Short mmCIF file of C-alpha atoms and ligand atoms in Angstrom, two decimals:
data_model
loop_
_atom_site.label_atom_id
_atom_site.label_comp_id
_atom_site.label_asym_id
_atom_site.label_seq_id
_atom_site.Cartn_x
_atom_site.Cartn_y
_atom_site.Cartn_z
CA UNK F 258 -26.93 17.76 3.80
CA UNK F 259 -25.51 16.54 7.02
CA UNK F 260 -22.98 18.38 9.17
CA UNK F 261 -19.88 17.12 11.02
CA UNK F 262 -17.61 18.60 13.55
CA UNK F 263 -14.58 17.27 11.54
CA UNK F 264 -14.23 16.03 7.96
CA UNK F 265 -11.14 14.11 6.89
CA UNK F 266 -10.05 13.84 3.47
CA UNK F 267 -8.27 10.76 3.14
CA UNK F 268 -8.75 7.29 4.71
CA UNK F 269 -4.92 6.59 4.61
CA UNK F 270 -2.51 6.36 7.59
CA UNK F 271 -2.59 9.86 8.77
CA UNK F 272 -6.33 10.22 8.23
CA UNK F 273 -7.42 6.94 10.03
CA UNK F 274 -5.02 8.02 13.06
CA UNK F 275 -6.45 11.56 13.01
CA UNK F 276 -9.98 10.48 12.79
CA UNK F 277 -9.98 7.96 15.59
CA UNK F 278 -8.11 10.62 18.01
CA UNK F 279 -10.54 13.36 17.11
CA UNK F 280 -13.67 11.04 17.66
CA UNK F 281 -12.38 9.84 20.95
CA UNK F 282 -12.43 13.50 22.07
CA UNK F 283 -16.21 13.56 21.40
CA UNK F 284 -16.06 15.13 17.97
CA UNK F 285 -18.51 13.83 15.14
CA UNK F 286 -15.90 12.77 12.44
CA UNK F 287 -16.57 11.70 8.88
CA UNK F 288 -13.79 10.45 6.53
CA UNK F 289 -14.25 10.88 2.69
CA UNK F 290 -11.82 8.79 0.62
CA UNK F 291 -12.35 8.22 -3.26
CA UNK F 292 -10.67 4.50 -3.19
CA UNK F 293 -12.88 1.62 -2.52
CA UNK F 294 -10.76 0.43 0.53
CA UNK F 295 -9.08 2.25 3.44
CA UNK F 296 -5.32 2.41 3.57
CA UNK F 297 -4.22 0.92 0.42
CA UNK F 298 -0.53 1.98 0.88
CA UNK F 299 -0.58 0.18 4.27
CA UNK F 300 -1.59 -2.88 2.65
CA UNK F 301 1.19 -3.29 0.11
CA UNK F 302 3.87 -1.46 2.10
CA UNK F 303 6.92 -3.30 3.40
CA UNK F 304 6.48 -6.15 1.02
CA UNK F 305 2.85 -6.68 2.36
CA UNK F 306 4.11 -6.63 6.10
CA UNK F 307 4.36 -2.90 6.63
CA UNK F 308 7.23 -1.50 8.20
CA UNK F 309 4.87 0.56 10.52
CA UNK F 310 7.55 2.41 12.76
CA UNK F 311 11.16 2.50 13.88
CA UNK F 312 12.60 1.90 17.31
CA UNK F 313 15.13 5.08 16.92
CA UNK F 314 13.09 7.92 15.30
CA UNK F 315 14.61 11.44 15.42
CA UNK F 316 14.21 14.71 13.40
CA UNK F 317 17.32 13.88 11.28
CA UNK F 318 15.24 11.14 9.71
CA UNK F 319 13.03 13.54 7.86
CA UNK F 320 13.57 16.10 5.04
CA UNK F 321 11.72 19.20 5.31
CA UNK F 322 12.44 22.88 4.40
CA UNK F 323 11.81 23.86 7.87
CA UNK F 324 14.08 21.31 9.96
CA UNK F 325 12.30 22.17 13.28
CA UNK F 326 8.70 21.52 12.04
CA UNK F 327 8.73 17.83 12.82
CA UNK F 328 10.23 17.98 16.19
CA UNK F 329 7.00 18.83 18.25
CA UNK F 330 4.69 16.05 16.78
CA UNK F 331 7.35 13.35 16.84
CA UNK F 332 8.09 14.17 20.42
CA UNK F 333 4.42 14.26 21.63
CA UNK F 334 3.64 10.96 19.79
CA UNK F 335 7.03 8.78 19.65
CA UNK F 336 7.23 5.24 18.14
CA UNK F 337 6.74 3.83 21.58
CA UNK F 338 3.03 5.06 21.73
CA UNK F 339 2.13 3.41 18.45
CA UNK F 340 4.07 0.34 19.60
CA UNK F 341 1.83 0.55 22.85
CA UNK F 342 -1.24 0.86 20.62
CA UNK F 343 -0.69 -2.31 18.26
CA UNK F 344 0.55 -4.34 21.51
CA UNK F 345 -2.93 -3.58 23.20
CA UNK F 346 -4.44 -4.93 19.95
CA UNK F 347 -2.25 -8.13 20.21
CA UNK F 348 -0.34 -7.43 16.59
CA UNK F 349 2.24 -9.81 16.49
CA UNK F 350 5.40 -7.80 15.15
CA UNK F 351 9.11 -8.39 14.35
CA UNK F 352 12.31 -6.09 14.67
CA UNK F 353 14.47 -6.09 11.80
CA UNK F 354 17.70 -4.48 10.94
CA UNK F 355 18.24 -0.78 11.82
CA UNK F 356 15.23 -0.77 14.27
CA UNK F 357 12.52 -1.26 11.68
CA UNK F 358 9.29 -2.82 13.00
CA UNK F 359 7.34 -4.93 10.57
CA UNK F 360 4.09 -6.91 11.06
CA UNK F 361 4.87 -10.60 11.63
CA UNK F 362 2.13 -11.65 9.33
CA UNK F 363 0.08 -9.25 7.29
CA UNK F 364 -0.01 -5.48 6.86
CA UNK F 365 -3.87 -5.89 6.84
CA UNK F 366 -3.85 -6.75 10.54
CA UNK F 367 -2.55 -3.15 11.22
CA UNK F 368 -5.25 -1.66 9.06
CA UNK F 369 -7.89 -3.90 10.96
CA UNK F 370 -6.32 -2.28 14.18
CA UNK F 371 -7.07 1.37 12.89
CA UNK F 372 -10.37 0.74 11.72
CA UNK F 373 -11.28 -1.02 14.80
CA UNK F 374 -9.91 2.30 16.69
CA UNK F 375 -12.15 4.38 14.21
CA UNK F 376 -15.12 2.16 14.99
CA UNK F 377 -14.94 2.15 18.76
CA UNK F 378 -14.65 5.89 18.55
CA UNK F 379 -17.64 6.37 16.43
CA UNK F 380 -16.04 7.61 13.15
CA UNK F 381 -18.05 7.44 9.96
CA UNK F 382 -16.95 6.47 6.51
CA UNK F 383 -17.63 7.37 2.83
CA UNK F 384 -15.37 5.46 0.56
CA UNK F 385 -15.53 5.24 -3.16
CA UNK F 386 -16.79 8.99 -2.73
CA UNK F 387 -15.09 11.54 -5.25
CA UNK F 388 -14.41 15.15 -3.72
CA UNK F 389 -15.80 17.59 -6.41
CA UNK F 390 -15.33 20.95 -4.87
CA UNK F 391 -14.57 22.38 -1.36
CA UNK F 392 -15.74 25.76 -0.15
CA UNK F 393 -15.49 27.87 2.77
CA UNK F 394 -18.88 29.39 3.83
CA UNK F 395 -20.31 30.77 6.89
CA UNK F 396 -17.03 30.01 9.13
CA UNK F 397 -17.13 26.39 7.87
CA UNK F 398 -16.47 24.05 4.85
CA UNK F 399 -19.00 22.86 2.53
CA UNK F 400 -17.89 19.95 0.27
CA UNK F 401 -19.75 18.74 -2.97
CA UNK F 402 -19.12 14.77 -3.35
CA UNK F 403 -20.22 12.45 -5.65
CA UNK F 404 -22.64 11.32 -2.94
CA UNK F 405 -23.95 14.89 -2.38
CA UNK F 406 -23.18 17.84 -0.02
CA UNK F 407 -21.51 17.74 3.46
CA UNK F 408 -20.47 20.30 5.76
CA UNK F 409 -17.98 20.56 8.62
CA UNK F 410 -16.59 22.98 11.09
CA UNK F 411 -13.21 21.79 10.50
CA UNK F 412 -11.52 20.26 7.55
CA UNK F 413 -8.44 17.87 7.71
CA UNK F 414 -6.57 17.32 4.37
CA UNK F 415 -4.94 13.76 4.86
CA UNK F 416 -4.85 12.94 1.31
CA UNK F 417 -1.14 11.94 0.78
CA UNK F 418 0.85 12.71 -2.33
CA UNK F 419 1.63 11.69 -5.62
CA UNK F 420 3.51 8.37 -5.36
CA UNK F 421 1.96 5.22 -6.65
CA UNK F 422 -0.94 6.53 -8.58
CA UNK F 423 -2.28 3.03 -9.17
CA UNK F 424 -3.05 3.15 -5.47
CA UNK F 425 -5.40 6.17 -6.15
CA UNK F 426 -2.85 8.72 -5.09
CA UNK F 427 -3.62 12.11 -6.24
CA UNK F 428 -2.57 15.83 -6.04
CA UNK F 429 -5.96 16.94 -4.55
CA UNK F 430 -4.25 18.19 -1.13
CA UNK F 431 -1.90 20.44 -3.16
CA UNK F 432 -4.95 21.84 -5.14
CA UNK F 433 -7.00 22.44 -1.99
CA UNK F 434 -3.79 24.10 -0.50
CA UNK F 435 -3.37 26.48 -3.34
CA UNK F 436 -7.32 27.34 -3.38
CA UNK F 437 -6.94 28.72 0.12
CA UNK F 438 -3.84 30.62 -0.91
CA UNK F 439 -1.01 28.20 0.81
CA UNK F 440 2.45 27.89 -0.64
CA UNK F 441 3.06 24.44 -2.14
CA UNK F 442 6.70 23.57 -2.75
CA UNK F 443 7.95 21.73 -5.86
CA UNK F 444 7.27 18.02 -5.68
CA UNK F 445 9.53 15.17 -7.06
CA UNK F 446 9.60 11.35 -6.41
CA UNK F 447 11.41 10.35 -3.26
CA UNK F 448 12.48 6.70 -1.98
CA UNK F 449 12.68 5.72 -5.58
CA UNK F 450 14.93 3.61 -8.05
CA UNK F 451 17.57 5.33 -10.19
CA UNK F 452 17.73 4.54 -13.94
CA UNK F 453 20.73 4.52 -16.01
CA UNK F 454 21.37 4.74 -19.92
CA UNK F 455 24.01 3.12 -22.04
CA UNK F 456 26.59 0.88 -20.90
CA UNK F 457 25.79 1.18 -17.31
CA UNK F 458 22.14 0.24 -17.62
CA UNK F 459 23.15 -2.71 -19.87
CA UNK F 460 25.70 -3.89 -17.37
CA UNK F 461 23.14 -3.40 -14.63
CA UNK F 462 20.45 -5.46 -16.49
CA UNK F 463 22.86 -8.20 -16.84
CA UNK F 464 23.43 -8.20 -13.12
CA UNK F 465 19.66 -7.89 -12.50
CA UNK F 466 18.58 -9.58 -9.29
CA UNK F 467 21.94 -9.48 -7.43
CA UNK F 468 22.39 -7.21 -4.48
CA UNK F 469 25.38 -5.97 -2.58
CA UNK F 470 26.21 -4.25 0.90
CA UNK F 471 27.79 -0.83 -0.02
CA UNK F 472 27.65 2.67 1.07
CA UNK F 473 25.96 5.37 -1.27
CA UNK F 474 26.38 8.86 -1.12
CA UNK F 475 24.20 11.55 -2.65
CA UNK F 476 24.59 15.28 -1.93
CA UNK F 477 26.68 14.70 1.25
CA UNK F 478 24.28 12.28 2.64
CA UNK F 479 25.56 8.59 3.15
CA UNK F 480 23.53 5.33 3.60
CA UNK F 481 25.42 2.05 4.24
CA UNK F 482 22.53 -0.40 3.18
CA UNK F 483 22.05 -2.95 0.42
CA UNK F 484 21.77 -1.88 -3.21
CA UNK F 485 20.00 -4.17 -5.85
CA UNK F 486 20.57 -4.38 -9.73
CA UNK F 487 17.54 -4.13 -11.93
CA UNK F 488 16.97 -4.07 -15.47
CA UNK F 489 16.77 -0.08 -15.69
CA UNK F 490 19.42 0.52 -13.08
CA UNK F 491 19.61 0.39 -9.34
CA UNK F 492 17.27 -0.02 -6.51
CA UNK F 493 17.60 -1.66 -3.11
CA UNK F 494 17.55 0.56 0.18
CA UNK F 495 20.78 2.24 -0.22
CA UNK F 496 19.51 3.59 -3.49
CA UNK F 497 16.33 4.52 -2.32
CA UNK F 498 17.80 6.38 0.63
CA UNK F 499 20.12 8.07 -1.56
CA UNK F 500 17.41 8.93 -3.99
CA UNK F 501 15.89 11.51 -1.72
CA UNK F 502 18.94 13.59 -2.12
CA UNK F 503 20.08 13.17 -5.58
CA UNK F 504 19.41 15.81 -8.16
CA UNK F 505 19.22 15.29 -11.76
CA UNK F 506 22.67 15.74 -13.51
CA UNK F 507 24.65 14.84 -10.30
CA UNK F 508 26.53 11.73 -9.35
CA UNK F 509 26.08 9.26 -6.60
CA UNK F 510 29.05 7.67 -5.14
CA UNK F 511 29.38 4.17 -4.18
CA UNK F 512 31.94 2.78 -1.69
CA UNK F 513 31.92 -0.85 -2.87
CA UNK F 514 33.90 -1.94 0.29
CA UNK F 515 32.55 0.08 3.13
CA UNK F 516 33.62 -2.51 5.90
CA UNK F 517 37.09 -2.72 4.68
CA UNK F 518 40.44 -0.43 4.83
CA UNK F 519 40.98 -0.85 1.21
CA UNK F 520 44.31 0.70 0.57
CA UNK F 521 45.75 -1.43 3.41
CA UNK F 522 44.56 -4.51 2.12
CA UNK F 523 45.56 -3.74 -1.19
CA UNK F 524 49.13 -3.25 0.01
CA UNK F 525 49.05 -6.45 1.72
CA UNK F 526 48.04 -8.29 -1.43
CA UNK F 527 51.01 -6.77 -3.37
CA UNK F 528 53.27 -8.15 -0.62
CA UNK F 529 51.75 -11.40 -0.54
CA UNK F 530 50.93 -11.70 -4.35
CA UNK F 531 47.42 -12.79 -3.65
CA UNK F 532 44.81 -12.59 -6.45
CA UNK F 533 42.80 -9.20 -6.29
CA UNK F 534 39.52 -10.79 -7.81
CA UNK F 535 39.77 -13.61 -5.20
CA UNK F 536 39.85 -11.17 -2.40
CA UNK F 537 36.94 -9.00 -4.17
CA UNK F 538 34.86 -12.32 -4.57
CA UNK F 539 34.71 -12.66 -0.77
CA UNK F 540 32.42 -9.46 -0.65
CA UNK F 541 31.14 -9.13 -4.05
CA UNK F 542 28.83 -11.56 -6.29
CA UNK F 543 31.40 -13.13 -8.55
CA UNK F 544 29.58 -11.74 -11.69
CA UNK F 545 29.92 -8.28 -10.35
CA UNK F 546 33.69 -8.73 -9.93
CA UNK F 547 33.87 -9.75 -13.76
CA UNK F 548 31.81 -6.80 -14.82
CA UNK F 549 33.54 -4.36 -12.58
CA UNK F 550 36.94 -5.53 -13.71
CA UNK F 551 35.81 -5.23 -17.54
CA UNK F 552 34.77 -1.75 -16.69
CA UNK F 553 37.77 -0.92 -14.60
CA UNK F 554 40.74 -3.28 -15.79
CA UNK F 555 42.92 -3.88 -12.70
CA UNK F 556 45.86 -6.27 -12.53
CA UNK F 557 44.93 -9.78 -11.05
CA UNK F 558 48.14 -9.96 -8.87
CA UNK F 559 49.44 -6.66 -7.59
CA UNK F 560 53.10 -7.67 -7.12
CA UNK F 561 54.49 -5.65 -10.00
CA UNK F 562 51.92 -2.78 -9.46
CA UNK F 563 53.27 0.75 -8.32
CA UNK F 564 51.98 2.33 -5.02
CA UNK F 565 50.45 5.19 -7.25
CA UNK F 566 48.50 2.53 -9.10
CA UNK F 567 47.40 0.70 -5.76
CA UNK F 568 46.16 4.28 -4.47
CA UNK F 569 44.15 4.64 -7.76
CA UNK F 570 42.78 1.15 -7.41
CA UNK F 571 41.68 1.95 -3.81
CA UNK F 572 40.14 5.16 -4.71
CA UNK F 573 38.27 3.49 -7.51
CA UNK F 574 36.77 0.99 -5.36
CA UNK F 575 35.62 3.35 -2.58
CA UNK F 576 34.51 6.48 -4.54
CA UNK F 577 32.72 4.87 -7.76
CA UNK F 578 30.92 7.81 -9.28
CA UNK F 579 27.60 6.97 -11.19
CA UNK F 580 25.31 9.37 -13.08
CA UNK F 581 21.75 8.04 -13.13
CA UNK F 582 19.88 9.47 -15.90
CA UNK F 583 16.60 9.93 -13.95
CA UNK F 584 14.55 8.00 -11.22
CA UNK F 585 11.88 5.52 -11.86
CA UNK F 586 9.09 8.28 -11.46
CA UNK F 587 6.07 8.50 -9.23
CA UNK F 588 4.89 5.14 -10.11
CA UNK F 589 7.73 3.53 -8.30
CA UNK F 590 8.26 5.91 -5.71
CA UNK F 591 7.61 5.07 -1.98
CA UNK F 592 7.15 8.88 -1.13
CA UNK F 593 6.97 12.41 -2.58
CA UNK F 594 9.38 15.11 -1.78
CA UNK F 595 8.14 18.64 -1.34
CA UNK F 596 4.46 19.54 -0.76
CA UNK F 597 2.62 21.94 1.37
CA UNK F 598 5.05 24.48 2.84
CA UNK F 599 5.06 24.01 6.51
CA UNK F 600 5.84 27.53 7.20
CA UNK F 601 2.29 28.27 6.78
CA UNK F 602 1.00 25.31 9.20
CA UNK F 603 1.15 25.14 13.00
CA UNK F 604 3.79 22.25 14.04
CA UNK F 605 1.50 21.73 17.22
CA UNK F 606 -1.90 21.67 15.76
CA UNK F 607 -1.45 21.40 12.03
CA UNK F 608 -3.66 24.06 11.31
CA UNK F 609 -2.83 26.43 8.72
CA UNK F 610 -2.22 30.03 9.54
CA UNK F 611 -4.06 31.53 6.53
CA UNK F 612 -7.33 29.71 6.72
CA UNK F 613 -9.03 28.86 9.94
CA UNK F 614 -10.34 25.42 10.57
CA UNK F 615 -8.24 23.95 7.63
CA UNK F 616 -5.42 21.46 8.66
CA UNK F 617 -2.65 19.41 6.56
CA UNK F 618 -1.32 16.15 7.98
CA UNK F 619 0.82 13.33 6.73
CA UNK F 620 2.64 13.08 3.35
CA UNK F 621 0.84 16.12 1.78
CA UNK F 622 3.00 18.32 3.62
CA UNK F 623 6.60 19.01 2.97
CA UNK F 624 7.83 16.40 5.19
CA UNK F 625 9.56 13.13 3.87
CA UNK F 626 11.00 10.48 6.02
CA UNK F 627 14.11 8.16 5.29
CA UNK F 628 13.36 4.44 4.55
CA UNK F 629 12.60 2.39 7.64
CA UNK F 630 9.22 3.23 9.09
CA UNK F 631 9.77 6.80 9.37
CA UNK F 632 6.91 7.92 6.82
CA UNK F 633 4.44 5.82 8.64
CA UNK F 634 5.68 7.26 12.15
CA UNK F 635 5.08 10.85 10.65
CA UNK F 636 1.52 9.93 9.55
CA UNK F 637 0.80 8.58 13.02
CA UNK F 638 2.32 11.36 14.78
CA UNK F 639 1.08 14.11 12.88
CA UNK F 640 -2.55 12.53 12.66
CA UNK F 641 -2.65 12.55 16.50
CA UNK F 642 -1.45 15.75 17.01
CA UNK F 643 -4.12 17.19 14.74
CA UNK F 644 -6.91 14.94 16.14
CA UNK F 645 -6.32 16.23 19.54
CA UNK F 646 -6.46 19.88 18.50
CA UNK F 647 -9.41 19.87 16.13
C1 FAD D 857 4.93 0.92 -2.30
C2 FAD D 857 4.94 1.81 -0.85
C3 FAD D 857 5.41 1.01 0.14
C4 FAD D 857 5.62 1.89 1.25
N1 FAD D 857 6.28 1.42 2.36
C5 FAD D 857 6.46 2.10 3.59
C6 FAD D 857 6.93 1.38 4.74
O1 FAD D 857 7.12 0.26 4.69
N2 FAD D 857 7.11 2.39 5.91
C7 FAD D 857 6.65 3.46 5.74
O2 FAD D 857 6.91 4.12 6.83
N3 FAD D 857 6.24 4.13 4.80
C8 FAD D 857 6.02 3.32 3.70
N4 FAD D 857 5.61 4.07 2.63
C9 FAD D 857 5.04 5.51 2.50
C10 FAD D 857 3.64 5.46 3.30
O3 FAD D 857 2.78 4.68 2.58
C11 FAD D 857 3.33 6.92 3.23
O4 FAD D 857 4.15 7.91 3.60
C12 FAD D 857 1.88 7.24 4.21
O5 FAD D 857 1.01 6.05 3.50
C13 FAD D 857 1.62 8.75 3.97
O6 FAD D 857 0.30 8.58 4.74
P1 FAD D 857 -0.85 9.71 4.39
O7 FAD D 857 -1.90 9.51 5.23
O8 FAD D 857 -0.34 11.11 4.24
O9 FAD D 857 -1.18 9.36 2.82
P2 FAD D 857 -1.84 7.81 2.23
O10 FAD D 857 -1.74 6.84 3.25
O11 FAD D 857 -1.20 7.73 1.11
O12 FAD D 857 -3.37 8.35 2.21
C14 FAD D 857 -4.22 9.09 1.51
C15 FAD D 857 -5.49 8.69 1.09
O13 FAD D 857 -6.14 9.75 0.55
C16 FAD D 857 -6.99 9.25 -0.54
N5 FAD D 857 -7.04 10.23 -1.64
C17 FAD D 857 -6.17 10.78 -2.43
N6 FAD D 857 -6.59 11.48 -3.28
C18 FAD D 857 -8.04 11.50 -2.98
C19 FAD D 857 -8.97 12.25 -3.46
N7 FAD D 857 -8.96 12.92 -4.86
N8 FAD D 857 -10.09 11.98 -3.07
C20 FAD D 857 -10.46 11.42 -1.86
N9 FAD D 857 -9.36 10.54 -1.30
C21 FAD D 857 -8.16 10.87 -1.98
C22 FAD D 857 -6.23 8.00 -1.02
O14 FAD D 857 -6.98 7.12 -1.45
C23 FAD D 857 -5.66 7.49 0.39
O15 FAD D 857 -6.58 6.66 1.04
C24 FAD D 857 5.45 3.34 1.29
C25 FAD D 857 4.65 3.84 0.28
C26 FAD D 857 4.52 2.98 -1.11
C27 FAD D 857 3.88 3.79 -2.09
#
C-alpha cells in the first residue's frame, strides 16, 4: 500500500489543474481515473479545438443555487491567468465571437500542456483504474482500487458529472458526497439540444442543417445566438444556452428578427406594397420562410391588411412560442445542472464543512457555466484554488 498527501479522483480538466498546483506546493499527488486517457472531454470539446476560456468571465455566467459561491475562485484565478499559462507553453489560439478562446489547431495541444505541468510538478497517474470503495480511517482516506489499496491525507473529488457517458462520465462523485453525508441537488442535462414531437418535429427535420441568428428566451433568460435545425428538434448555441433554464412543460420563446424593429418595418411594407416573404428572405433561409408561412399564414403584400393584423404579425415574428417535448438527454448534453450542494463546501478551499480533508471541484459541484468557455474556466479556477489549499 502506498500513501500520498493528496489523491485526486479524476484526470479531467479540474483534476489535472488541481494536481499540478498541489504538487508544485510540494505535496505528493496521485491522480486516479478509470478512463484509459486523461481529459477525454477536453479532446473532443469545441469541435476538437476546445473553447478553453472566455475573455469576459463573470459570476453572471454561472448557474448555482448559491450565487456568491463562484466569486472567490473566479476572481483569484481569472481567465487571464489561464491565458498566461497557455501562452507560456506556446499554445496557438484564436479569439472568436463573444470573447470565446479556442485552440488554433488541436484540443490535444492543451491536454499536453496540462500533462506537462503535472509531469514537471511530479504528479503520478493511475489511469484505467476503477475506484471500488472509499473509506475514512485514522484521519485519512483509504481507497480500494482495481490496482490495489492506496491511502491519502486528503481526497479531492474531480470526477465531473453525468454528461457524455460514452466518455466515461459517471455519478461516482455524487455517491462519494452522499456517503459522507453531503447534500446532492437534483441533476439534469444542461447545454443540451431540445427535442420536439408532432408537426414541429417534422418541420424541423425538413429544415435539418439550416441555422438562423435569433434570440431565444427561456424562463426570463435571453440569448441572442444562432439556432440549428436538427432531425429531432433544435440545437445550436442559442438553444443550448436556453436549455439551462428551460423546464419540462414550459415554452421557449424565439424572436426571429432580433436586430429589426419589426412593427415599424411591417408598417413601411404596408405603405410601399413590397412583398413580406421577400423581406423575410433577407434574414432567413428561404426554406424556413416557406415552412413558417405554412404554419402561420400571412398575406404576401400587406397593402390591404388592417393595423391590428400587422401588430399580430409583428408579435408572431418576435414572440414565437415553442414547446419542446424534452431535452436530448445526458448523452448529448455538454454539462450537468445541479450536483454537490455548495452550501457545504468552502468557496475558498473547496473543502467540505462536514468531512475534514474531503474536497469537491469542477462540474461535480452545483455549478454550471453558460456556453462559451465558462465551464472550463470554472474547472481551472476551482482546481487551482483547491490545489493551493490542500
Ligand atoms: C461534448 C462536450 C463539449 C464541451 N465543450 C466545452 C467547451 O468547448 N468549453 C467549455 O468550457 N466546456 C465544454 N464542455 C464542458 C467541460 O468539458 C466540462 O465542464 C469540464 O470538463 C468539467 O471538468 P471536470 O474536471 O469537472 O470533469 P471532467 O473533465 O469531465 O473530468 C472528470 C474525470 O473523472 C473521471 N471519472 C469519472 N467517473 C470516474 C470513476 N467512476 N472512476 C474514476 N474516474 C472517473 C473521468 O474519466 C474524467 O477523466 C464540453 C462538454 C462536452 C461533453
